[in-house]
Amino acid sequence: MGKADLHLHTTASDGASTPADLVRLAGERHLNTISITDHDTIKGYLDAAGIANEVGVKLLPGVEVTTLHEKNEIHLLAYCFDEDHSELNNTLAGQRQARVNRMQQILDQLKKRSGFEFSLDEVISEAKSRNVGRPHLAQLMVKKKIVASFTEAFIRYLGRSVLDEIVPEFVQLEEMIRIVKRAGGAAILAHPGRLYDNKEIEAYIELGLDGLECIHPAHNFERQKELTKLAENRQLLITGGSDYHGTGKEYDPYFGILTLSEKHVNRLERLSQNRKRLKSEMKQ
Ligand code: AMP
Ligand code: ZN
Ligand code: FE
Ligand code: FE
């Protein structure tokens, strides 16, 4: 049975590899199936489709959506959706703008708390044409020698405490789950063991999740086992990936090492196929 990695970032969001380079690297690391799951954009996935065919790596449609639930930011992975679905694409366009507005709020907080003045324009140009996020601001802080490293920027200035002070305009978790399903895709809670306790995870499951990302570098083996058990008990899909963001970035060593068995990919694809079939039957 082949190996899969269903959580990867490219230069379309905050990853360091271009979509084409990432697909080539996946081939070199003997992955059979991958999904590019950039933050709130499918551009990386769309750009990689041609090269994936050439290299012989199976590429599933994917995206990691930043959603809100009771003011907390929750990352929702979506897979195997119809990539031309207009509601999904309109929502992602809204998310792109919400990211820009959120960055302005983060900059305002930074000024208030620490006196640092960054303009929105300079952070956006650091992000180039990508979907802007905290990693681009962290990069800028390193360049300006405010911090010695990317990680220091997160620890000192860009962590949860700053997010707790702002009100982003991201889509609600419940709403996004419904949109993903209407687009024929599967909705999976990303790295659940990283941020939430089991009670919170149970509450999110009630909102209609299709699965849990049990395999993720932020989960130790015990947590992975616990989450897998929970997913099995609740008849949910199990997914996983390395959350690779490029050489030298967070989780770099796990790409090609931390993998998902393809039997789980088959289940994921089957769910999506059934969903799409039902949708087309209802139209007739
Ligand atoms: P954002 O999209 O603005 O919420 O930024 C989320 C991204 O920031 C994650 O996908 C990681 O790439 C990165 N990140 C989050 N926390 C840390 C951390 N403590 N150290 C390094 N990178 C981080
Ligand atoms: Zn990221
Ligand atoms: Fe995430
Ligand atoms: Fe991620």
PDB file of C-alpha atoms and ligand atoms in Angstrom:
ATOM      1  CA  MET A   1       0.000   0.000   0.000  1.00  0.00           C
ATOM      2  CA  GLY A   2       1.354   3.441  -0.974  1.00  0.00           C
ATOM      3  CA  LYS A   3       2.085   6.406   1.222  1.00  0.00           C
ATOM      4  CA  ALA A   4       0.295   9.741   1.315  1.00  0.00           C
ATOM      5  CA  ASP A   5       0.851  13.220   2.768  1.00  0.00           C
ATOM      6  CA  LEU A   6      -2.325  15.300   2.867  1.00  0.00           C
ATOM      7  CA  HIS A   7      -1.057  18.476   4.528  1.00  0.00           C
ATOM      8  CA  LEU A   8       1.441  20.615   2.584  1.00  0.00           C
ATOM      9  CA  HIS A   9       2.000  24.341   2.039  1.00  0.00           C
ATOM     10  CA  THR A  10       3.488  26.164  -0.963  1.00  0.00           C
ATOM     11  CA  THR A  11       4.408  29.699  -2.001  1.00  0.00           C
ATOM     12  CA  ALA A  12       0.697  30.313  -2.604  1.00  0.00           C
ATOM     13  CA  SER A  13       0.442  30.858   1.179  1.00  0.00           C
ATOM     14  CA  ASP A  14       3.345  30.655   3.624  1.00  0.00           C
ATOM     15  CA  GLY A  15       5.342  27.706   2.292  1.00  0.00           C
ATOM     16  CA  ALA A  16       8.831  28.081   0.815  1.00  0.00           C
ATOM     17  CA  SER A  17       8.548  25.659  -2.134  1.00  0.00           C
ATOM     18  CA  THR A  18       6.742  26.483  -5.344  1.00  0.00           C
ATOM     19  CA  PRO A  19       3.874  24.095  -6.141  1.00  0.00           C
ATOM     20  CA  ALA A  20       5.928  22.472  -8.939  1.00  0.00           C
ATOM     21  CA  ASP A  21       9.012  21.981  -6.728  1.00  0.00           C
ATOM     22  CA  LEU A  22       6.896  20.524  -3.963  1.00  0.00           C
ATOM     23  CA  VAL A  23       5.351  17.941  -6.301  1.00  0.00           C
ATOM     24  CA  ARG A  24       8.799  16.956  -7.610  1.00  0.00           C
ATOM     25  CA  LEU A  25      10.101  16.626  -4.049  1.00  0.00           C
ATOM     26  CA  ALA A  26       7.096  14.486  -3.120  1.00  0.00           C
ATOM     27  CA  GLY A  27       7.990  12.144  -6.003  1.00  0.00           C
ATOM     28  CA  GLU A  28      11.604  11.950  -4.826  1.00  0.00           C
ATOM     29  CA  ARG A  29      10.414  11.098  -1.326  1.00  0.00           C
ATOM     30  CA  HIS A  30       8.294   8.246  -2.698  1.00  0.00           C
ATOM     31  CA  LEU A  31       4.911   9.653  -1.852  1.00  0.00           C
ATOM     32  CA  ASN A  32       2.103   8.264  -4.027  1.00  0.00           C
ATOM     33  CA  THR A  33      -0.616  10.714  -3.063  1.00  0.00           C
ATOM     34  CA  ILE A  34      -0.390  14.281  -1.805  1.00  0.00           C
ATOM     35  CA  SER A  35      -2.647  17.229  -1.188  1.00  0.00           C
ATOM     36  CA  ILE A  36      -1.560  20.866  -1.251  1.00  0.00           C
ATOM     37  CA  THR A  37      -3.454  22.559   1.561  1.00  0.00           C
ATOM     38  CA  ASP A  38      -2.466  26.199   1.493  1.00  0.00           C
ATOM     39  CA  HIS A  39      -4.091  28.630   3.912  1.00  0.00           C
ATOM     40  CA  ASP A  40      -7.374  29.836   2.381  1.00  0.00           C
ATOM     41  CA  THR A  41      -6.372  29.413  -1.266  1.00  0.00           C
ATOM     42  CA  ILE A  42      -6.409  26.669  -3.901  1.00  0.00           C
ATOM     43  CA  LYS A  43      -4.029  28.499  -6.244  1.00  0.00           C
ATOM     44  CA  GLY A  44      -1.064  26.303  -5.268  1.00  0.00           C
ATOM     45  CA  TYR A  45      -3.113  23.182  -5.927  1.00  0.00           C
ATOM     46  CA  LEU A  46      -4.307  24.466  -9.330  1.00  0.00           C
ATOM     47  CA  ASP A  47      -0.752  25.399 -10.353  1.00  0.00           C
ATOM     48  CA  ALA A  48       0.555  21.946  -9.413  1.00  0.00           C
ATOM     49  CA  ALA A  49      -1.986  19.837 -11.297  1.00  0.00           C
ATOM     50  CA  GLY A  50      -0.005  19.627 -14.581  1.00  0.00           C
ATOM     51  CA  ILE A  51       3.314  18.717 -13.017  1.00  0.00           C
ATOM     52  CA  ALA A  52       1.695  16.108 -10.757  1.00  0.00           C
ATOM     53  CA  ASN A  53       0.519  14.296 -13.896  1.00  0.00           C
ATOM     54  CA  GLU A  54       4.023  14.405 -15.354  1.00  0.00           C
ATOM     55  CA  VAL A  55       5.724  13.140 -12.193  1.00  0.00           C
ATOM     56  CA  GLY A  56       3.069  10.493 -11.550  1.00  0.00           C
ATOM     57  CA  VAL A  57       2.067  11.753  -8.102  1.00  0.00           C
ATOM     58  CA  LYS A  58      -1.641  11.730  -7.376  1.00  0.00           C
ATOM     59  CA  LEU A  59      -2.758  15.211  -6.286  1.00  0.00           C
ATOM     60  CA  LEU A  60      -6.017  15.643  -4.379  1.00  0.00           C
ATOM     61  CA  PRO A  61      -7.781  19.018  -4.254  1.00  0.00           C
ATOM     62  CA  GLY A  62      -7.126  20.544  -0.841  1.00  0.00           C
ATOM     63  CA  VAL A  63      -7.200  23.725   1.250  1.00  0.00           C
ATOM     64  CA  GLU A  64      -6.716  24.654   4.930  1.00  0.00           C
ATOM     65  CA  VAL A  65      -9.429  27.154   5.782  1.00  0.00           C
ATOM     66  CA  THR A  66      -9.114  29.506   8.768  1.00  0.00           C
ATOM     67  CA  THR A  67     -12.549  29.434  10.376  1.00  0.00           C
ATOM     68  CA  LEU A  68     -14.094  30.875  13.527  1.00  0.00           C
ATOM     69  CA  HIS A  69     -15.925  29.183  16.348  1.00  0.00           C
ATOM     70  CA  GLU A  70     -16.815  31.243  19.419  1.00  0.00           C
ATOM     71  CA  LYS A  71     -14.074  33.719  18.481  1.00  0.00           C
ATOM     72  CA  ASN A  72     -11.391  31.015  18.249  1.00  0.00           C
ATOM     73  CA  GLU A  73      -9.576  30.412  14.977  1.00  0.00           C
ATOM     74  CA  ILE A  74     -10.009  26.788  13.926  1.00  0.00           C
ATOM     75  CA  HIS A  75      -8.174  25.310  10.941  1.00  0.00           C
ATOM     76  CA  LEU A  76     -10.443  23.193   8.762  1.00  0.00           C
ATOM     77  CA  LEU A  77      -8.970  21.003   6.025  1.00  0.00           C
ATOM     78  CA  ALA A  78     -11.127  20.411   2.962  1.00  0.00           C
ATOM     79  CA  TYR A  79     -10.411  17.725   0.368  1.00  0.00           C
ATOM     80  CA  CYS A  80     -11.726  16.391  -2.933  1.00  0.00           C
ATOM     81  CA  PHE A  81     -14.183  19.262  -3.460  1.00  0.00           C
ATOM     82  CA  ASP A  82     -15.275  20.453  -6.881  1.00  0.00           C
ATOM     83  CA  GLU A  83     -12.608  23.077  -7.610  1.00  0.00           C
ATOM     84  CA  ASP A  84     -14.978  25.133  -9.791  1.00  0.00           C
ATOM     85  CA  HIS A  85     -17.666  25.356  -7.105  1.00  0.00           C
ATOM     86  CA  SER A  86     -18.636  29.028  -7.076  1.00  0.00           C
ATOM     87  CA  GLU A  87     -19.728  29.240  -3.428  1.00  0.00           C
ATOM     88  CA  LEU A  88     -16.455  27.688  -2.277  1.00  0.00           C
ATOM     89  CA  ASN A  89     -14.407  30.016  -4.491  1.00  0.00           C
ATOM     90  CA  ASN A  90     -16.353  33.087  -3.385  1.00  0.00           C
ATOM     91  CA  THR A  91     -15.794  32.123   0.236  1.00  0.00           C
ATOM     92  CA  LEU A  92     -12.051  31.758  -0.331  1.00  0.00           C
ATOM     93  CA  ALA A  93     -11.960  35.180  -2.015  1.00  0.00           C
ATOM     94  CA  GLY A  94     -13.606  36.603   1.120  1.00  0.00           C
ATOM     95  CA  GLN A  95     -11.040  34.836   3.281  1.00  0.00           C
ATOM     96  CA  ARG A  96      -8.222  36.478   1.333  1.00  0.00           C
ATOM     97  CA  GLN A  97      -9.625  39.918   2.162  1.00  0.00           C
ATOM     98  CA  ALA A  98     -10.303  38.848   5.766  1.00  0.00           C
ATOM     99  CA  ARG A  99      -6.587  37.939   6.042  1.00  0.00           C
ATOM    100  CA  VAL A 100      -5.614  41.444   4.923  1.00  0.00           C
ATOM    101  CA  ASN A 101      -8.003  43.088   7.414  1.00  0.00           C
ATOM    102  CA  ARG A 102      -6.811  40.753  10.178  1.00  0.00           C
ATOM    103  CA  MET A 103      -3.195  41.722   9.460  1.00  0.00           C
ATOM    104  CA  GLN A 104      -4.122  45.384   9.920  1.00  0.00           C
ATOM    105  CA  GLN A 105      -5.642  44.514  13.300  1.00  0.00           C
ATOM    106  CA  ILE A 106      -2.510  42.573  14.275  1.00  0.00           C
ATOM    107  CA  LEU A 107      -0.355  45.574  13.306  1.00  0.00           C
ATOM    108  CA  ASP A 108      -2.548  47.900  15.379  1.00  0.00           C
ATOM    109  CA  GLN A 109      -2.148  45.583  18.383  1.00  0.00           C
ATOM    110  CA  LEU A 110       1.603  45.383  17.876  1.00  0.00           C
ATOM    111  CA  LYS A 111       1.845  49.167  17.837  1.00  0.00           C
ATOM    112  CA  LYS A 112      -0.288  49.496  20.952  1.00  0.00           C
ATOM    113  CA  ARG A 113       1.562  46.821  22.907  1.00  0.00           C
ATOM    114  CA  SER A 114       5.154  47.180  21.769  1.00  0.00           C
ATOM    115  CA  GLY A 115       5.380  50.426  19.817  1.00  0.00           C
ATOM    116  CA  PHE A 116       6.444  48.788  16.548  1.00  0.00           C
ATOM    117  CA  GLU A 117       5.110  50.520  13.465  1.00  0.00           C
ATOM    118  CA  PHE A 118       4.729  48.424  10.343  1.00  0.00           C
ATOM    119  CA  SER A 119       2.591  49.495   7.432  1.00  0.00           C
ATOM    120  CA  LEU A 120       0.106  47.056   5.958  1.00  0.00           C
ATOM    121  CA  ASP A 121       1.686  47.637   2.552  1.00  0.00           C
ATOM    122  CA  GLU A 122       5.120  46.481   3.627  1.00  0.00           C
ATOM    123  CA  VAL A 123       3.739  43.241   5.087  1.00  0.00           C
ATOM    124  CA  ILE A 124       1.698  42.643   1.934  1.00  0.00           C
ATOM    125  CA  SER A 125       4.749  43.203  -0.248  1.00  0.00           C
ATOM    126  CA  GLU A 126       6.716  40.785   1.971  1.00  0.00           C
ATOM    127  CA  ALA A 127       3.981  38.249   1.220  1.00  0.00           C
ATOM    128  CA  LYS A 128       4.314  39.052  -2.514  1.00  0.00           C
ATOM    129  CA  SER A 129       1.217  37.727  -4.264  1.00  0.00           C
ATOM    130  CA  ARG A 130       0.587  35.134  -1.551  1.00  0.00           C
ATOM    131  CA  ASN A 131      -2.205  34.903   0.967  1.00  0.00           C
ATOM    132  CA  VAL A 132      -0.868  37.100   3.773  1.00  0.00           C
ATOM    133  CA  GLY A 133      -0.398  35.697   7.294  1.00  0.00           C
ATOM    134  CA  ARG A 134       1.612  36.014  10.481  1.00  0.00           C
ATOM    135  CA  PRO A 135       4.632  34.165   9.000  1.00  0.00           C
ATOM    136  CA  HIS A 136       5.178  37.042   6.545  1.00  0.00           C
ATOM    137  CA  LEU A 137       5.175  39.551   9.391  1.00  0.00           C
ATOM    138  CA  ALA A 138       7.534  37.264  11.349  1.00  0.00           C
ATOM    139  CA  GLN A 139       9.879  37.256   8.346  1.00  0.00           C
ATOM    140  CA  LEU A 140       9.814  41.047   8.233  1.00  0.00           C
ATOM    141  CA  MET A 141      10.597  41.254  11.961  1.00  0.00           C
ATOM    142  CA  VAL A 142      13.641  39.047  11.401  1.00  0.00           C
ATOM    143  CA  LYS A 143      14.777  41.226   8.472  1.00  0.00           C
ATOM    144  CA  LYS A 144      14.448  44.353  10.625  1.00  0.00           C
ATOM    145  CA  LYS A 145      16.382  42.619  13.421  1.00  0.00           C
ATOM    146  CA  ILE A 146      13.556  43.088  15.916  1.00  0.00           C
ATOM    147  CA  VAL A 147      13.841  39.377  16.643  1.00  0.00           C
ATOM    148  CA  ALA A 148      16.627  36.881  16.012  1.00  0.00           C
ATOM    149  CA  SER A 149      14.387  34.182  14.565  1.00  0.00           C
ATOM    150  CA  PHE A 150      11.029  33.400  13.064  1.00  0.00           C
ATOM    151  CA  THR A 151      10.095  31.358  16.147  1.00  0.00           C
ATOM    152  CA  GLU A 152      11.029  34.216  18.478  1.00  0.00           C
ATOM    153  CA  ALA A 153       8.615  36.472  16.576  1.00  0.00           C
ATOM    154  CA  PHE A 154       5.787  34.018  17.272  1.00  0.00           C
ATOM    155  CA  ILE A 155       6.707  33.496  20.897  1.00  0.00           C
ATOM    156  CA  ARG A 156       7.124  37.170  21.732  1.00  0.00           C
ATOM    157  CA  TYR A 157       4.685  39.001  19.509  1.00  0.00           C
ATOM    158  CA  LEU A 158       2.461  36.909  17.246  1.00  0.00           C
ATOM    159  CA  GLY A 159       1.081  34.172  19.468  1.00  0.00           C
ATOM    160  CA  ARG A 160      -2.382  33.437  20.745  1.00  0.00           C
ATOM    161  CA  SER A 161      -2.525  36.444  23.070  1.00  0.00           C
ATOM    162  CA  VAL A 162      -2.533  38.836  20.117  1.00  0.00           C
ATOM    163  CA  LEU A 163      -5.218  36.787  18.322  1.00  0.00           C
ATOM    164  CA  ASP A 164      -7.365  36.941  21.460  1.00  0.00           C
ATOM    165  CA  GLU A 165      -7.441  40.738  21.137  1.00  0.00           C
ATOM    166  CA  ILE A 166      -8.668  40.934  17.543  1.00  0.00           C
ATOM    167  CA  VAL A 167     -11.902  40.127  15.755  1.00  0.00           C
ATOM    168  CA  PRO A 168     -11.190  38.603  12.339  1.00  0.00           C
ATOM    169  CA  GLU A 169     -13.873  38.267   9.666  1.00  0.00           C
ATOM    170  CA  PHE A 170     -13.261  34.614   8.795  1.00  0.00           C
ATOM    171  CA  VAL A 171     -16.065  32.228   7.862  1.00  0.00           C
ATOM    172  CA  GLN A 172     -17.728  30.365  10.753  1.00  0.00           C
ATOM    173  CA  LEU A 173     -16.623  26.749  11.212  1.00  0.00           C
ATOM    174  CA  GLU A 174     -20.164  25.389  10.929  1.00  0.00           C
ATOM    175  CA  GLU A 175     -20.847  27.353   7.760  1.00  0.00           C
ATOM    176  CA  MET A 176     -17.579  26.248   6.144  1.00  0.00           C
ATOM    177  CA  ILE A 177     -18.305  22.587   6.873  1.00  0.00           C
ATOM    178  CA  ARG A 178     -21.610  23.004   5.034  1.00  0.00           C
ATOM    179  CA  ILE A 179     -19.959  24.765   2.077  1.00  0.00           C
ATOM    180  CA  VAL A 180     -17.308  22.031   1.741  1.00  0.00           C
ATOM    181  CA  LYS A 181     -20.030  19.386   1.712  1.00  0.00           C
ATOM    182  CA  ARG A 182     -22.088  21.282  -0.860  1.00  0.00           C
ATOM    183  CA  ALA A 183     -18.929  21.381  -3.007  1.00  0.00           C
ATOM    184  CA  GLY A 184     -18.770  17.564  -2.794  1.00  0.00           C
ATOM    185  CA  GLY A 185     -15.733  17.612  -0.500  1.00  0.00           C
ATOM    186  CA  ALA A 186     -14.777  16.222   2.893  1.00  0.00           C
ATOM    187  CA  ALA A 187     -14.349  18.483   5.971  1.00  0.00           C
ATOM    188  CA  ILE A 188     -11.584  17.489   8.384  1.00  0.00           C
ATOM    189  CA  LEU A 189     -10.458  19.121  11.643  1.00  0.00           C
ATOM    190  CA  ALA A 190      -6.758  20.031  11.241  1.00  0.00           C
ATOM    191  CA  HIS A 191      -4.194  19.097  13.930  1.00  0.00           C
ATOM    192  CA  PRO A 192      -6.882  18.665  16.635  1.00  0.00           C
ATOM    193  CA  GLY A 193      -4.408  17.527  19.254  1.00  0.00           C
ATOM    194  CA  ARG A 194      -2.397  20.686  18.965  1.00  0.00           C
ATOM    195  CA  LEU A 195      -4.863  23.147  20.358  1.00  0.00           C
ATOM    196  CA  TYR A 196      -8.006  21.525  21.637  1.00  0.00           C
ATOM    197  CA  ASP A 197      -9.017  19.152  24.403  1.00  0.00           C
ATOM    198  CA  ASN A 198     -11.333  16.201  23.777  1.00  0.00           C
ATOM    199  CA  LYS A 199     -14.421  18.087  24.934  1.00  0.00           C
ATOM    200  CA  GLU A 200     -13.822  20.809  22.364  1.00  0.00           C
ATOM    201  CA  ILE A 201     -13.141  18.227  19.657  1.00  0.00           C
ATOM    202  CA  GLU A 202     -16.440  16.476  20.497  1.00  0.00           C
ATOM    203  CA  ALA A 203     -18.244  19.806  20.120  1.00  0.00           C
ATOM    204  CA  TYR A 204     -16.683  20.392  16.693  1.00  0.00           C
ATOM    205  CA  ILE A 205     -17.620  16.851  15.606  1.00  0.00           C
ATOM    206  CA  GLU A 206     -21.237  17.726  16.410  1.00  0.00           C
ATOM    207  CA  LEU A 207     -21.035  20.514  13.830  1.00  0.00           C
ATOM    208  CA  GLY A 208     -20.768  17.898  11.071  1.00  0.00           C
ATOM    209  CA  LEU A 209     -17.089  17.114  10.571  1.00  0.00           C
ATOM    210  CA  ASP A 210     -16.249  14.175   8.288  1.00  0.00           C
ATOM    211  CA  GLY A 211     -12.944  13.374   9.937  1.00  0.00           C
ATOM    212  CA  LEU A 212      -9.966  14.205  12.122  1.00  0.00           C
ATOM    213  CA  GLU A 213      -6.371  14.795  11.137  1.00  0.00           C
ATOM    214  CA  CYS A 214      -4.997  12.226  13.573  1.00  0.00           C
ATOM    215  CA  ILE A 215      -1.488  12.119  12.109  1.00  0.00           C
ATOM    216  CA  HIS A 216       0.367  15.422  12.454  1.00  0.00           C
ATOM    217  CA  PRO A 217       3.863  16.295  13.728  1.00  0.00           C
ATOM    218  CA  ALA A 218       2.399  18.285  16.632  1.00  0.00           C
ATOM    219  CA  HIS A 219       0.810  15.079  17.998  1.00  0.00           C
ATOM    220  CA  ASN A 220       2.916  12.707  20.023  1.00  0.00           C
ATOM    221  CA  PHE A 221       2.273   9.012  19.585  1.00  0.00           C
ATOM    222  CA  GLU A 222      -0.098   8.793  22.565  1.00  0.00           C
ATOM    223  CA  ARG A 223      -2.205  11.685  21.255  1.00  0.00           C
ATOM    224  CA  GLN A 224      -2.243  10.156  17.780  1.00  0.00           C
ATOM    225  CA  LYS A 225      -3.539   6.872  19.208  1.00  0.00           C
ATOM    226  CA  GLU A 226      -6.196   8.658  21.277  1.00  0.00           C
ATOM    227  CA  LEU A 227      -7.422  10.691  18.303  1.00  0.00           C
ATOM    228  CA  THR A 228      -7.470   7.648  16.034  1.00  0.00           C
ATOM    229  CA  LYS A 229      -9.598   5.808  18.565  1.00  0.00           C
ATOM    230  CA  LEU A 230     -11.971   8.743  18.817  1.00  0.00           C
ATOM    231  CA  ALA A 231     -12.268   8.909  15.013  1.00  0.00           C
ATOM    232  CA  GLU A 232     -12.927   5.166  14.800  1.00  0.00           C
ATOM    233  CA  ASN A 233     -15.565   5.269  17.555  1.00  0.00           C
ATOM    234  CA  ARG A 234     -17.374   8.091  15.816  1.00  0.00           C
ATOM    235  CA  GLN A 235     -17.075   6.535  12.331  1.00  0.00           C
ATOM    236  CA  LEU A 236     -15.006   9.464  11.133  1.00  0.00           C
ATOM    237  CA  LEU A 237     -12.326   9.594   8.459  1.00  0.00           C
ATOM    238  CA  ILE A 238      -8.688   9.580   9.537  1.00  0.00           C
ATOM    239  CA  THR A 239      -6.230  11.805   7.685  1.00  0.00           C
ATOM    240  CA  GLY A 240      -2.700  13.014   8.191  1.00  0.00           C
ATOM    241  CA  GLY A 241       0.280  14.854   6.844  1.00  0.00           C
ATOM    242  CA  SER A 242       3.519  16.631   7.630  1.00  0.00           C
ATOM    243  CA  ASP A 243       2.308  20.280   7.447  1.00  0.00           C
ATOM    244  CA  TYR A 244       5.518  20.891   5.492  1.00  0.00           C
ATOM    245  CA  HIS A 245       6.277  24.597   4.896  1.00  0.00           C
ATOM    246  CA  GLY A 246       9.702  24.219   3.210  1.00  0.00           C
ATOM    247  CA  THR A 247      13.320  23.613   4.106  1.00  0.00           C
ATOM    248  CA  GLY A 248      14.270  24.997   7.491  1.00  0.00           C
ATOM    249  CA  LYS A 249      10.669  25.817   8.425  1.00  0.00           C
ATOM    250  CA  GLU A 250       8.447  24.281  11.110  1.00  0.00           C
ATOM    251  CA  TYR A 251       7.971  20.492  10.594  1.00  0.00           C
ATOM    252  CA  ASP A 252      10.560  20.305   7.793  1.00  0.00           C
ATOM    253  CA  PRO A 253      11.982  16.896   8.872  1.00  0.00           C
ATOM    254  CA  TYR A 254       8.619  15.155   8.620  1.00  0.00           C
ATOM    255  CA  PHE A 255       8.004  15.480   4.866  1.00  0.00           C
ATOM    256  CA  GLY A 256       8.158  11.981   3.387  1.00  0.00           C
ATOM    257  CA  ILE A 257       8.594  10.496   6.883  1.00  0.00           C
ATOM    258  CA  LEU A 258       5.277  11.122   8.638  1.00  0.00           C
ATOM    259  CA  THR A 259       2.796   9.600   6.215  1.00  0.00           C
ATOM    260  CA  LEU A 260      -0.744   8.304   5.925  1.00  0.00           C
ATOM    261  CA  SER A 261      -1.647   4.865   4.608  1.00  0.00           C
ATOM    262  CA  GLU A 262      -3.511   4.988   1.307  1.00  0.00           C
ATOM    263  CA  LYS A 263      -6.400   2.958   2.695  1.00  0.00           C
ATOM    264  CA  HIS A 264      -7.477   6.182   4.417  1.00  0.00           C
ATOM    265  CA  VAL A 265      -7.142   8.091   1.141  1.00  0.00           C
ATOM    266  CA  ASN A 266      -9.460   5.559  -0.504  1.00  0.00           C
ATOM    267  CA  ARG A 267     -12.091   6.109   2.194  1.00  0.00           C
ATOM    268  CA  LEU A 268     -11.803   9.852   1.779  1.00  0.00           C
ATOM    269  CA  GLU A 269     -12.225   9.617  -1.985  1.00  0.00           C
ATOM    270  CA  ARG A 270     -15.161   7.267  -1.663  1.00  0.00           C
ATOM    271  CA  LEU A 271     -16.998   9.673   0.641  1.00  0.00           C
ATOM    272  CA  SER A 272     -16.481  12.512  -1.813  1.00  0.00           C
ATOM    273  CA  GLN A 273     -17.556  10.407  -4.800  1.00  0.00           C
ATOM    274  CA  ASN A 274     -20.758   9.405  -3.016  1.00  0.00           C
ATOM    275  CA  ARG A 275     -21.455  12.999  -2.085  1.00  0.00           C
ATOM    276  CA  LYS A 276     -20.984  14.174  -5.674  1.00  0.00           C
ATOM    277  CA  ARG A 277     -23.110  11.316  -7.022  1.00  0.00           C
ATOM    278  CA  LEU A 278     -25.964  12.146  -4.640  1.00  0.00           C
ATOM    279  CA  LYS A 279     -25.758  15.790  -5.640  1.00  0.00           C
ATOM    280  CA  SER A 280     -26.024  14.999  -9.339  1.00  0.00           C
ATOM    281  CA  GLU A 281     -28.893  12.548  -8.737  1.00  0.00           C
ATOM    282  CA  MET A 282     -30.788  15.209  -6.822  1.00  0.00           C
ATOM    283  CA  LYS A 283     -30.405  17.607  -9.722  1.00  0.00           C
ATOM    284  CA  GLN A 284     -32.044  15.145 -12.128  1.00  0.00           C
TER     285      GLN A 284
HETATM  286  P1  AMP B   1      -1.768  32.533  10.209  1.00  0.00           P
HETATM  287  O1  AMP B   1      -2.231  31.964   8.912  1.00  0.00           O
HETATM  288  O2  AMP B   1      -1.475  33.995  10.158  1.00  0.00           O
HETATM  289  O3  AMP B   1      -2.664  32.170  11.375  1.00  0.00           O
HETATM  290  O4  AMP B   1      -0.367  31.810  10.507  1.00  0.00           O
HETATM  291  C1  AMP B   1      -0.372  30.411  10.746  1.00  0.00           C
HETATM  292  C2  AMP B   1       0.960  29.824  10.362  1.00  0.00           C
HETATM  293  O5  AMP B   1       1.980  30.399  11.167  1.00  0.00           O
HETATM  294  C3  AMP B   1       1.071  28.336  10.618  1.00  0.00           C
HETATM  295  O6  AMP B   1       0.596  27.579   9.538  1.00  0.00           O
HETATM  296  C4  AMP B   1       2.561  28.158  10.762  1.00  0.00           C
HETATM  297  O7  AMP B   1       3.167  28.093   9.484  1.00  0.00           O
HETATM  298  C5  AMP B   1       3.000  29.450  11.407  1.00  0.00           C
HETATM  299  N1  AMP B   1       3.169  29.333  12.865  1.00  0.00           N
HETATM  300  C6  AMP B   1       2.198  29.339  13.798  1.00  0.00           C
HETATM  301  N2  AMP B   1       2.713  29.256  15.043  1.00  0.00           N
HETATM  302  C7  AMP B   1       4.067  29.181  14.901  1.00  0.00           C
HETATM  303  C8  AMP B   1       5.176  29.067  15.797  1.00  0.00           C
HETATM  304  N3  AMP B   1       4.985  29.041  17.113  1.00  0.00           N
HETATM  305  N4  AMP B   1       6.419  29.010  15.276  1.00  0.00           N
HETATM  306  C9  AMP B   1       6.600  29.058  13.940  1.00  0.00           C
HETATM  307  N5  AMP B   1       5.605  29.164  13.041  1.00  0.00           N
HETATM  308  C10 AMP B   1       4.350  29.225  13.505  1.00  0.00           C
HETATM  309 ZN    ZN B   2       1.232  27.902   7.573  1.00  0.00          ZN
HETATM  310 FE    FE B   3      -2.871  24.786  10.621  1.00  0.00          FE
HETATM  311 FE    FE B   4      -0.987  23.823   7.807  1.00  0.00          FE
END
